[in-house]
Coordinates of C-alpha atoms and ligand atoms in Angstrom, one line a residue:
M1 CA 11.2 -84.3 -18.9
L2 CA 9.8 -81.5 -16.9
P3 CA 11.6 -78.3 -18.0
M4 CA 12.6 -75.2 -16.0
V5 CA 10.5 -73.2 -18.5
D6 CA 8.2 -74.5 -21.2
L7 CA 8.3 -72.1 -24.1
K8 CA 6.8 -74.6 -26.5
T9 CA 3.5 -74.8 -24.6
Q10 CA 3.3 -71.0 -24.5
Y11 CA 4.0 -70.7 -28.2
Q12 CA 1.3 -73.3 -29.0
Q13 CA -1.2 -71.3 -26.9
L14 CA -0.3 -68.0 -28.7
K15 CA 0.5 -69.5 -32.1
S16 CA -2.1 -67.9 -34.2
E17 CA -1.5 -64.4 -32.7
I18 CA 2.3 -64.7 -33.0
D19 CA 2.4 -66.3 -36.4
T20 CA 0.1 -63.5 -37.7
A21 CA 2.3 -60.8 -36.1
I22 CA 5.5 -62.3 -37.6
S23 CA 4.0 -62.8 -41.1
Q24 CA 2.9 -59.1 -41.1
V25 CA 6.5 -58.1 -40.6
L26 CA 7.7 -60.5 -43.2
E27 CA 5.1 -59.1 -45.7
S28 CA 6.1 -55.5 -44.8
T29 CA 9.8 -56.3 -45.4
Q30 CA 10.6 -53.6 -42.9
F31 CA 12.9 -55.4 -40.5
I32 CA 14.8 -52.7 -38.6
M33 CA 13.5 -49.5 -37.0
G34 CA 10.0 -49.6 -38.2
P35 CA 6.4 -49.3 -36.9
Q36 CA 6.5 -52.4 -34.7
V37 CA 9.4 -51.1 -32.6
R38 CA 7.9 -47.6 -32.3
T39 CA 4.5 -49.0 -31.3
F40 CA 6.0 -51.5 -28.9
E41 CA 8.0 -48.7 -27.2
Q42 CA 4.8 -46.7 -26.8
E43 CA 2.8 -49.6 -25.5
A44 CA 5.6 -50.7 -23.1
A45 CA 6.1 -47.1 -21.8
Q46 CA 2.4 -46.8 -21.2
Y47 CA 2.3 -50.2 -19.4
L48 CA 5.3 -49.1 -17.2
G49 CA 3.9 -45.6 -16.6
V50 CA 6.9 -43.7 -18.0
P51 CA 7.0 -41.2 -20.8
Y52 CA 9.8 -43.0 -22.7
A53 CA 11.0 -46.5 -23.6
V54 CA 13.8 -47.3 -26.0
G55 CA 14.2 -50.8 -27.5
C56 CA 17.7 -52.2 -27.9
A57 CA 19.5 -55.4 -28.7
S58 CA 19.6 -57.1 -25.3
G59 CA 19.3 -56.6 -21.5
T60 CA 23.1 -56.3 -21.3
D61 CA 23.0 -53.5 -23.9
A62 CA 20.1 -51.8 -22.0
L63 CA 22.3 -51.6 -18.9
H64 CA 25.3 -50.5 -20.9
L65 CA 23.4 -47.8 -22.8
A66 CA 21.6 -46.6 -19.7
L67 CA 24.8 -46.1 -17.8
R68 CA 26.4 -44.4 -20.7
A69 CA 23.4 -42.1 -21.3
A70 CA 23.5 -41.3 -17.6
G71 CA 27.1 -40.1 -18.0
I72 CA 28.7 -42.7 -15.8
G73 CA 32.3 -43.3 -16.9
P74 CA 35.9 -44.0 -15.9
D75 CA 36.8 -43.4 -12.2
D76 CA 33.2 -43.6 -11.2
E77 CA 32.0 -46.3 -8.7
V78 CA 28.6 -48.0 -9.0
I79 CA 27.1 -49.9 -6.1
T80 CA 25.4 -53.1 -7.0
T81 CA 24.8 -56.7 -5.9
P82 CA 27.2 -59.6 -6.2
F83 CA 24.3 -62.0 -6.5
T84 CA 23.1 -61.4 -10.0
F85 CA 23.9 -62.4 -13.6
I86 CA 27.3 -61.2 -14.7
A87 CA 25.8 -58.7 -17.2
T88 CA 24.9 -56.3 -14.4
A89 CA 28.6 -55.8 -13.5
E90 CA 29.9 -56.2 -17.1
A91 CA 27.9 -53.2 -18.1
I92 CA 29.4 -51.1 -15.3
R93 CA 32.8 -52.2 -16.6
Y94 CA 31.9 -51.4 -20.2
V95 CA 31.7 -47.7 -19.4
G96 CA 35.0 -47.9 -17.5
A97 CA 33.4 -47.6 -14.0
K98 CA 34.0 -49.9 -11.1
P99 CA 31.3 -52.2 -9.6
V100 CA 31.3 -52.0 -5.8
F101 CA 29.5 -55.0 -4.4
V102 CA 27.3 -54.8 -1.4
D103 CA 26.0 -57.9 0.4
I104 CA 22.5 -59.2 0.1
D105 CA 19.5 -60.1 2.3
P106 CA 19.5 -63.9 3.0
H107 CA 15.7 -64.2 2.6
T108 CA 14.9 -62.0 -0.4
Y109 CA 18.3 -62.3 -2.1
N110 CA 18.1 -58.6 -3.0
L111 CA 20.7 -55.9 -2.0
A112 CA 20.9 -55.3 1.8
I113 CA 19.7 -51.7 1.9
D114 CA 21.2 -51.1 5.3
Q115 CA 24.7 -51.9 4.0
I116 CA 24.7 -49.5 1.1
E117 CA 25.8 -46.4 2.9
A118 CA 29.0 -47.9 4.2
A119 CA 30.0 -48.6 0.6
I120 CA 29.7 -45.0 -0.5
T121 CA 33.0 -43.1 -1.3
P122 CA 33.7 -39.8 -3.0
A123 CA 33.9 -41.7 -6.3
T124 CA 30.4 -43.2 -6.0
R125 CA 28.1 -42.0 -8.8
A126 CA 25.2 -44.5 -8.9
I127 CA 23.4 -47.3 -7.3
L128 CA 22.3 -50.2 -9.5
P129 CA 19.8 -52.4 -7.7
V130 CA 18.6 -55.7 -9.4
H131 CA 15.0 -56.8 -8.8
L132 CA 16.3 -60.3 -8.5
F133 CA 14.2 -63.3 -9.5
G134 CA 11.3 -60.9 -10.0
Q135 CA 11.1 -59.4 -6.5
P136 CA 11.1 -55.6 -6.3
V137 CA 14.0 -54.1 -4.3
D138 CA 13.0 -51.7 -1.5
M139 CA 13.2 -48.7 -3.9
A140 CA 12.1 -46.2 -1.2
G141 CA 15.1 -47.3 0.8
V142 CA 17.5 -47.1 -2.2
L143 CA 16.2 -43.7 -3.3
A144 CA 16.4 -42.2 0.2
I145 CA 20.2 -43.1 0.1
S146 CA 20.8 -41.9 -3.4
D147 CA 19.0 -38.6 -2.8
A148 CA 20.9 -38.0 0.5
H149 CA 24.2 -38.6 -1.3
D150 CA 23.3 -37.0 -4.7
L151 CA 23.7 -40.3 -6.6
L152 CA 21.9 -41.6 -9.6
T153 CA 19.8 -44.8 -9.5
I154 CA 19.3 -47.2 -12.4
E155 CA 17.3 -50.4 -12.0
D156 CA 18.2 -53.7 -13.5
C157 CA 14.7 -55.0 -14.3
A158 CA 15.8 -57.9 -16.5
Q159 CA 13.9 -60.4 -14.3
S160 CA 11.1 -58.2 -13.1
F161 CA 8.9 -57.2 -16.0
G162 CA 5.4 -56.5 -14.6
A163 CA 6.5 -56.4 -10.9
D164 CA 5.2 -53.3 -9.1
I165 CA 5.5 -51.5 -5.8
D166 CA 2.2 -50.0 -4.8
G167 CA 1.0 -50.0 -8.4
R168 CA 4.2 -48.4 -9.7
Q169 CA 6.2 -50.7 -12.0
T170 CA 9.8 -51.6 -11.6
G171 CA 11.7 -49.5 -14.2
S172 CA 9.5 -46.5 -13.4
L173 CA 11.0 -45.8 -10.0
S174 CA 14.4 -44.3 -10.9
L175 CA 16.3 -42.5 -13.7
A176 CA 16.2 -45.6 -15.9
G177 CA 15.0 -49.2 -15.9
C178 CA 16.8 -51.8 -17.9
F179 CA 14.9 -54.8 -19.3
S180 CA 15.9 -58.0 -21.0
F181 CA 13.5 -59.8 -23.4
F182 CA 15.6 -63.0 -23.5
P183 CA 13.2 -65.8 -24.5
S184 CA 12.8 -67.2 -20.9
K185 CA 12.1 -63.8 -19.3
N186 CA 8.7 -62.9 -17.9
L187 CA 8.2 -60.9 -21.1
G188 CA 10.4 -62.7 -23.7
C189 CA 10.9 -62.5 -27.4
Y190 CA 12.2 -65.2 -29.8
G191 CA 15.8 -64.1 -29.9
D192 CA 17.7 -61.4 -28.0
G193 CA 16.1 -58.1 -27.1
G194 CA 16.1 -55.4 -24.5
M195 CA 14.7 -52.0 -23.5
V196 CA 15.5 -49.0 -21.4
S197 CA 12.6 -47.1 -19.7
T198 CA 13.2 -43.5 -18.5
Q199 CA 11.5 -40.5 -17.2
S200 CA 14.2 -38.2 -18.4
Q201 CA 13.9 -36.5 -21.8
S202 CA 17.7 -36.0 -22.0
V203 CA 18.5 -39.6 -21.2
Y204 CA 15.8 -40.7 -23.8
E205 CA 17.5 -38.6 -26.5
R206 CA 20.9 -40.0 -25.7
L207 CA 19.6 -43.5 -25.8
L208 CA 18.0 -43.0 -29.2
S209 CA 21.4 -41.8 -30.5
L210 CA 23.6 -44.4 -28.7
R211 CA 21.6 -47.4 -29.9
N212 CA 21.9 -46.2 -33.5
H213 CA 25.5 -45.3 -34.2
G214 CA 25.5 -42.0 -32.4
S215 CA 23.1 -40.6 -34.9
S216 CA 19.9 -38.6 -34.5
Q217 CA 19.6 -37.9 -38.3
R218 CA 20.5 -40.4 -40.9
Y219 CA 24.2 -40.3 -41.9
H220 CA 24.8 -37.5 -39.4
H221 CA 26.8 -38.8 -36.4
Q222 CA 27.4 -36.7 -33.3
E223 CA 29.2 -39.4 -31.2
I224 CA 30.4 -42.9 -31.2
G225 CA 27.4 -45.1 -30.7
Y226 CA 26.5 -48.7 -31.2
N227 CA 24.4 -51.0 -33.3
S228 CA 22.0 -52.0 -30.6
R229 CA 18.5 -52.1 -32.1
L230 CA 15.5 -54.2 -31.3
D231 CA 14.3 -55.6 -34.6
E232 CA 10.8 -55.5 -36.0
I233 CA 10.1 -59.3 -35.7
Q234 CA 11.0 -59.3 -32.0
A235 CA 8.9 -56.1 -31.4
A236 CA 5.9 -57.7 -33.1
I237 CA 6.2 -60.8 -30.8
L238 CA 6.6 -58.6 -27.7
R239 CA 3.5 -56.6 -28.6
V240 CA 1.5 -59.9 -28.6
K241 CA 3.0 -61.1 -25.4
L242 CA 2.6 -57.8 -23.6
Q243 CA -1.1 -58.3 -23.8
H244 CA -0.7 -61.5 -21.8
V245 CA 2.1 -60.6 -19.4
D246 CA -0.1 -59.8 -16.3
R247 CA -1.9 -63.2 -16.7
F248 CA 1.5 -64.9 -17.1
N249 CA 2.8 -63.3 -13.9
Q250 CA -0.3 -64.2 -12.0
A251 CA 0.1 -67.8 -13.1
R252 CA 3.8 -67.7 -11.9
R253 CA 2.6 -66.4 -8.5
R254 CA 0.1 -69.3 -8.3
V255 CA 2.9 -71.8 -8.8
A256 CA 5.0 -70.1 -6.1
E257 CA 2.1 -70.2 -3.7
R258 CA 1.8 -73.9 -4.0
Y259 CA 5.6 -74.4 -3.7
R260 CA 5.7 -72.1 -0.6
D261 CA 3.3 -74.1 1.6
A262 CA 4.6 -77.5 0.6
L263 CA 8.3 -76.7 0.8
T264 CA 7.9 -74.9 4.1
A265 CA 6.4 -78.0 5.5
M266 CA 9.5 -79.9 4.4
G267 CA 11.8 -77.5 6.2
I268 CA 13.1 -75.8 3.1
Q269 CA 13.7 -72.0 3.2
V270 CA 11.4 -70.5 0.6
P271 CA 11.9 -67.0 -1.0
L272 CA 10.6 -64.4 1.4
E273 CA 8.0 -62.0 0.0
D274 CA 8.9 -59.0 2.0
G275 CA 5.6 -57.1 1.2
I276 CA 7.5 -54.2 -0.5
G277 CA 6.2 -55.1 -3.9
T278 CA 4.7 -57.9 -6.0
H279 CA 7.1 -60.7 -6.7
V280 CA 6.6 -62.0 -10.3
Y281 CA 8.8 -65.1 -9.9
H282 CA 11.0 -65.0 -12.9
Q283 CA 12.8 -67.7 -10.9
Y284 CA 11.7 -69.7 -7.8
V285 CA 14.9 -69.9 -5.7
A286 CA 14.8 -71.8 -2.4
R287 CA 17.6 -72.7 0.1
S288 CA 18.5 -76.0 1.8
P289 CA 21.6 -77.5 3.4
Q290 CA 20.6 -80.6 1.4
R291 CA 20.7 -78.7 -1.9
D292 CA 23.1 -81.0 -3.7
R293 CA 21.1 -84.1 -2.8
I294 CA 17.9 -82.4 -3.9
L295 CA 19.4 -81.4 -7.3
A296 CA 20.9 -84.8 -7.9
H297 CA 17.5 -86.4 -7.3
L298 CA 15.6 -83.9 -9.5
Q299 CA 18.1 -84.5 -12.3
K300 CA 17.7 -88.2 -12.0
S301 CA 14.0 -87.8 -12.1
Q302 CA 14.3 -85.7 -15.3
I303 CA 13.0 -82.5 -13.6
G304 CA 14.6 -79.2 -14.6
C305 CA 16.6 -77.5 -11.8
A306 CA 19.5 -75.0 -11.7
I307 CA 21.6 -72.9 -9.4
Y308 CA 21.1 -69.2 -9.6
Y309 CA 23.9 -68.2 -8.8
P310 CA 26.6 -70.7 -8.0
I311 CA 29.4 -68.1 -7.7
P312 CA 28.9 -64.5 -6.6
L313 CA 30.4 -62.0 -8.9
H314 CA 33.3 -60.9 -6.7
R315 CA 34.5 -64.5 -6.7
Q316 CA 34.2 -65.0 -10.5
D317 CA 37.6 -65.5 -12.2
V318 CA 37.2 -62.3 -14.1
F319 CA 36.8 -60.2 -11.0
A320 CA 38.5 -62.3 -8.3
A321 CA 41.9 -60.5 -8.3
D322 CA 40.2 -57.1 -8.0
Y323 CA 38.0 -58.2 -5.1
A324 CA 40.4 -60.5 -3.1
D325 CA 39.8 -58.4 0.0
T326 CA 36.0 -58.2 -0.4
S327 CA 34.1 -60.4 1.9
L328 CA 30.3 -60.7 1.3
P329 CA 29.4 -63.6 3.6
V330 CA 25.6 -63.7 2.9
A331 CA 26.1 -63.9 -0.9
E332 CA 28.8 -66.5 -0.5
T333 CA 26.6 -68.7 1.8
V334 CA 23.5 -68.4 -0.3
S335 CA 25.3 -69.4 -3.5
K336 CA 26.3 -72.6 -1.7
D337 CA 22.8 -73.7 -0.7
C338 CA 20.3 -72.1 -3.1
F339 CA 18.5 -73.9 -5.9
A340 CA 16.0 -73.0 -8.5
L341 CA 12.9 -75.0 -9.4
P342 CA 10.7 -75.0 -12.6
V343 CA 8.3 -72.0 -12.7
F344 CA 6.4 -71.0 -15.8
P345 CA 2.9 -69.7 -16.4
E346 CA 1.7 -72.8 -18.1
M347 CA 2.8 -75.2 -15.3
T348 CA 0.0 -77.6 -14.3
D349 CA -0.9 -78.8 -10.8
T350 CA 0.3 -82.3 -11.8
Q351 CA 3.7 -80.9 -12.7
I352 CA 4.0 -78.9 -9.5
D353 CA 3.1 -82.1 -7.6
T354 CA 5.8 -84.0 -9.5
V355 CA 8.4 -81.5 -8.4
L356 CA 7.3 -81.5 -4.8
H357 CA 7.1 -85.3 -4.7
A358 CA 10.6 -85.6 -6.0
I359 CA 12.0 -83.2 -3.4
E360 CA 10.2 -85.1 -0.7
Q361 CA 11.8 -88.3 -1.9
A362 CA 15.2 -86.7 -2.0
I363 CA 15.2 -85.5 1.6
G364 CA 12.9 -88.1 3.0
Ligands
PLP401 C1 19.7 -59.6 -13.8 C2 20.1 -59.6 -15.2 N1 20.7 -58.5 -15.8 C3 21.0 -58.5 -17.1 C4 20.7 -59.6 -17.9 C5 21.1 -59.5 -19.3 O1 20.1 -59.6 -20.2 P1 20.4 -60.2 -21.7 O2 20.6 -61.7 -21.6 O3 19.1 -59.9 -22.5 O4 21.6 -59.5 -22.3 C6 20.1 -60.7 -17.4 C7 19.7 -61.8 -18.2 O5 20.0 -62.7 -18.7 C8 19.8 -60.7 -16.0 O6 19.2 -61.8 -15.5

């Protein structure tokens, strides 16, 4: 079996560092809000080039807490992409606001910047771009629009840890960056975890309070908050992996390079690197009219494959009634012919060849 992502090989490579880090936490018996989280936050903030980073329980919570800390609430509209994981839109709904979906670019799969302005109404408060599959969104384009219309921008960086635009990290380019440390992410822990990065001291202070029961001093509560803390074991694991994340991302890019040339020769549409930033290939998503045939053959050959995403958000059951009049033809078309191939830092040339050979057989 060739998996989509091989966490076991990665663990074996880092075993002694990770086991030491975990056992130090176990020995310390400080499991919640301790030195590992504080140090990880500092190290992550430094890596991202922002003054503040706040760990939390998941990427979904990072989005929720960031939107709440930014003051977005009922009757507000937030412009985002329909081609993402549901959490992006869920978080907008958690604060009572309305997701407004704008279509995507058919080659990068990111928000189509030239369609954002048409979606702005008097209720629009924010733009929430997603650096999808690890490719940075054209943030200069997004920020020009948000500045012109006095909107906030919050980045969904769940899939883009380590991706940069001209040396500036995703998550450092707007009011807040929201990260997921789900195990399969480019920087992943061994459970759920998330983080918000911000350049704003006031957003930072709100985040500290919101993630910990609306409290800035123990047993004093100023607002209704949440239990959304990153725990010490996860932070200790993340500190180890942060040291390796650039190497991991380079290795992902190397896999993508090999896929690109071979798949292009087979007539498959490969993900376009638009040159705006460095793609870190959280996922490798290609397109083909023969998608279903390719996937059936990969499955038969015991090769991991998936569809990200089979149903755009405005067509999901939970949202369908509210967006019956919304037509986003590119997202709808891409969801019908896109497919994801295995990509992980430890992938060998032989494994890459196995995937490519199976696709050749499927369409041959
Ligand atoms: C684009 C995007 N946003 C948000 C999330 C939510 O992250 P989490 O699973 O850590 O809650 C994910 C991940 O799964 C994601 O891919």
